[in-house]
CSV table of C-alpha atoms in Angstrom, one decimal:
chain,number,residue,atom,x,y,z
M,26,MET,CA,-9.8,-42.4,7.1
M,27,ALA,CA,-13.3,-41.2,6.4
M,28,SER,CA,-14.3,-42.4,9.9
M,29,ARG,CA,-11.8,-40.1,11.5
M,30,LYS,CA,-13.2,-37.1,9.7
M,31,ALA,CA,-16.7,-38.1,10.7
M,32,LYS,CA,-15.7,-38.4,14.3
M,33,GLN,CA,-14.0,-34.9,14.3
M,34,LYS,CA,-17.2,-33.4,12.9
M,35,LYS,CA,-19.4,-35.1,15.5
M,36,LYS,CA,-17.4,-33.6,18.4
M,37,GLY,CA,-19.0,-30.3,17.7
M,38,GLU,CA,-15.7,-28.3,17.9
M,39,PRO,CA,-15.4,-25.7,15.2
M,40,GLN,CA,-12.7,-26.4,12.7
M,41,LYS,CA,-9.8,-24.0,12.0
M,42,ASP,CA,-11.4,-22.5,8.9
M,43,GLU,CA,-14.9,-22.2,10.4
M,44,LEU,CA,-16.0,-18.8,11.6
M,45,THR,CA,-17.9,-18.2,14.8
M,46,LYS,CA,-21.1,-16.1,14.8
M,47,GLU,CA,-19.1,-13.3,16.4
M,48,GLU,CA,-16.4,-13.3,13.8
M,49,THR,CA,-19.0,-13.4,11.0
M,50,ALA,CA,-20.8,-10.4,12.5
M,51,VAL,CA,-17.5,-8.4,12.9
M,52,ALA,CA,-16.5,-9.3,9.3
M,53,LYS,CA,-19.8,-8.1,7.9
M,54,HIS,CA,-19.6,-4.9,10.0
M,55,LEU,CA,-16.1,-4.3,8.5
M,56,ARG,CA,-17.1,-5.1,5.0
M,57,PHE,CA,-20.0,-2.7,4.9
M,58,ASN,CA,-18.7,0.2,7.0
M,59,VAL,CA,-15.0,0.6,6.3
M,60,ALA,CA,-14.1,3.1,3.6
M,61,THR,CA,-12.7,1.3,0.6
M,62,LYS,CA,-10.9,2.3,-2.6
M,63,LYS,CA,-11.0,0.5,-5.9
M,64,THR,CA,-8.0,-0.6,-8.0
M,65,THR,CA,-6.9,-3.3,-10.4
M,66,VAL,CA,-4.6,-6.1,-9.3
M,67,PHE,CA,-3.2,-8.3,-12.1
M,68,GLY,CA,-6.0,-7.1,-14.4
M,69,GLN,CA,-8.7,-7.9,-11.8
M,70,PRO,CA,-10.8,-5.2,-10.0
M,71,ALA,CA,-10.2,-5.2,-6.3
M,72,GLU,CA,-11.2,-3.1,-3.3
M,73,TYR,CA,-8.9,-2.3,-0.5
M,74,PHE,CA,-8.9,-0.6,2.9
M,75,THR,CA,-6.3,0.5,5.4
M,76,ALA,CA,-5.9,-1.2,8.7
M,77,ALA,CA,-5.9,2.1,10.7
M,78,LYS,CA,-9.4,2.8,9.5
M,79,ALA,CA,-10.6,-0.7,10.3
M,80,VAL,CA,-9.1,-0.4,13.8
M,81,ASP,CA,-10.7,3.0,14.4
M,82,LEU,CA,-14.1,1.6,13.2
M,83,LEU,CA,-13.9,-1.4,15.5
M,84,LEU,CA,-12.9,0.8,18.5
M,85,ASP,CA,-16.1,2.8,18.0
M,86,SER,CA,-18.3,-0.2,17.4
M,87,LYS,CA,-20.7,-2.0,19.7
M,88,TRP,CA,-18.0,-4.6,20.4
M,89,ALA,CA,-15.8,-2.0,22.1
M,90,THR,CA,-18.6,-0.4,24.1
M,91,GLY,CA,-21.6,-2.0,25.7
M,92,LYS,CA,-22.3,-5.1,27.7
M,93,ASP,CA,-20.0,-7.6,26.0
M,94,VAL,CA,-16.7,-5.8,25.4
M,95,LEU,CA,-14.6,-7.6,22.9
M,96,PHE,CA,-12.1,-4.9,22.2
M,97,THR,CA,-10.4,-2.8,24.9
M,98,THR,CA,-7.3,-1.5,23.3
M,99,ARG,CA,-5.9,-0.9,19.8
M,100,GLN,CA,-3.7,-3.9,20.2
M,101,SER,CA,-6.6,-6.2,21.0
M,102,VAL,CA,-8.3,-5.1,17.7
M,103,VAL,CA,-5.1,-5.6,15.8
M,104,ASP,CA,-4.8,-9.2,17.2
M,105,TYR,CA,-8.4,-9.9,16.3
M,106,LEU,CA,-7.9,-8.6,12.7
M,107,GLN,CA,-4.7,-10.8,12.4
M,108,ARG,CA,-6.8,-13.8,13.4
M,109,LEU,CA,-9.4,-12.9,10.6
M,110,LEU,CA,-6.5,-12.4,8.2
M,111,ASN,CA,-5.2,-15.9,9.0
M,112,LYS,CA,-8.6,-17.4,8.4
M,113,GLY,CA,-8.6,-15.9,4.9
M,114,LEU,CA,-11.4,-13.3,5.2
M,115,PHE,CA,-9.2,-10.7,3.5
M,116,TYR,CA,-5.7,-10.6,2.0
M,117,ARG,CA,-2.7,-8.5,2.7
M,118,ALA,CA,-1.2,-6.6,-0.1
M,119,LEU,CA,1.8,-4.3,-0.5
M,120,LYS,CA,1.5,-1.1,-2.4
M,121,VAL,CA,3.8,-0.9,-5.4
M,122,ILE,CA,4.1,2.4,-7.1
M,123,GLN,CA,5.1,2.2,-10.7
M,124,GLU,CA,6.7,5.1,-12.4
M,125,ARG,CA,4.9,6.4,-15.5
M,126,LYS,CA,6.6,6.6,-18.8
M,127,GLU,CA,5.9,10.3,-19.0
M,128,ARG,CA,8.0,10.9,-15.9
M,129,LYS,CA,10.9,9.0,-17.4
M,130,ASP,CA,10.7,11.0,-20.6
M,131,LYS,CA,10.5,14.3,-18.7
M,132,ASP,CA,13.5,13.3,-16.6
M,133,LYS,CA,15.5,12.5,-19.8
M,134,ASP,CA,14.5,15.8,-21.4
M,135,LYS,CA,15.6,17.7,-18.2
M,136,GLU,CA,18.9,16.0,-18.3
M,137,LYS,CA,19.4,16.9,-21.9
M,138,GLU,CA,18.5,20.5,-21.3
M,139,LYS,CA,21.0,20.7,-18.4
M,140,GLU,CA,23.8,19.3,-20.6
M,141,LYS,CA,23.0,21.8,-23.3
M,142,GLU,CA,23.1,24.7,-20.7
M,143,LYS,CA,26.5,23.4,-19.4
M,144,GLU,CA,27.9,23.3,-23.0
M,145,LYS,CA,26.7,26.9,-23.6
M,146,LYS,CA,28.4,28.1,-20.4
M,147,ASP,CA,31.6,26.3,-21.4
M,148,GLU,CA,31.5,27.9,-24.8
M,149,LYS,CA,31.0,31.3,-23.3
M,150,LYS,CA,33.9,30.8,-20.9
M,151,GLU,CA,36.2,29.7,-23.8
M,152,LYS,CA,35.3,32.7,-25.9
M,153,GLU,CA,35.9,35.0,-22.9
M,154,GLU,CA,39.3,33.4,-22.2
M,155,GLY,CA,40.2,33.5,-25.9
M,156,GLY,CA,39.4,37.2,-26.0
M,157,GLU,CA,41.5,37.9,-23.0
M,158,LYS,CA,44.5,36.1,-24.5
M,159,GLU,CA,44.2,38.1,-27.7
M,160,LYS,CA,44.2,41.4,-25.7
M,161,ARG,CA,47.3,40.3,-23.8
M,162,THR,CA,49.2,39.4,-27.0
M,163,GLU,CA,48.4,42.7,-28.6
M,164,GLY,CA,49.5,44.8,-25.7
């Protein structure tokens, strides 16, 4: 089995996980030039970027203009970035927005205030109706 692996390496074909010089250059360009934001994921600090900004950057780069044109359309850039994603150069993550406890508390307080206002209105209506009945019985 070791001999099979040695033969595959000798053929000179790049393996699936290996990057070409071009892919490495594009990845470095993305890493150092795309605007990133910082956050924590599962307690670990992480940096993230949006795909739209990466696509715009690559469309304005030397790979979209010049002698050797690698990117012609937005879709070609998206396909290239998908290939880099499959090779593990970066990871895809979904944004999850968590509600803060303060918001929940505020919502509960607002609901309580609304209930109190309804009760006050109901009491006023009952008093008014009770006053009208007394006037009718007197007359």
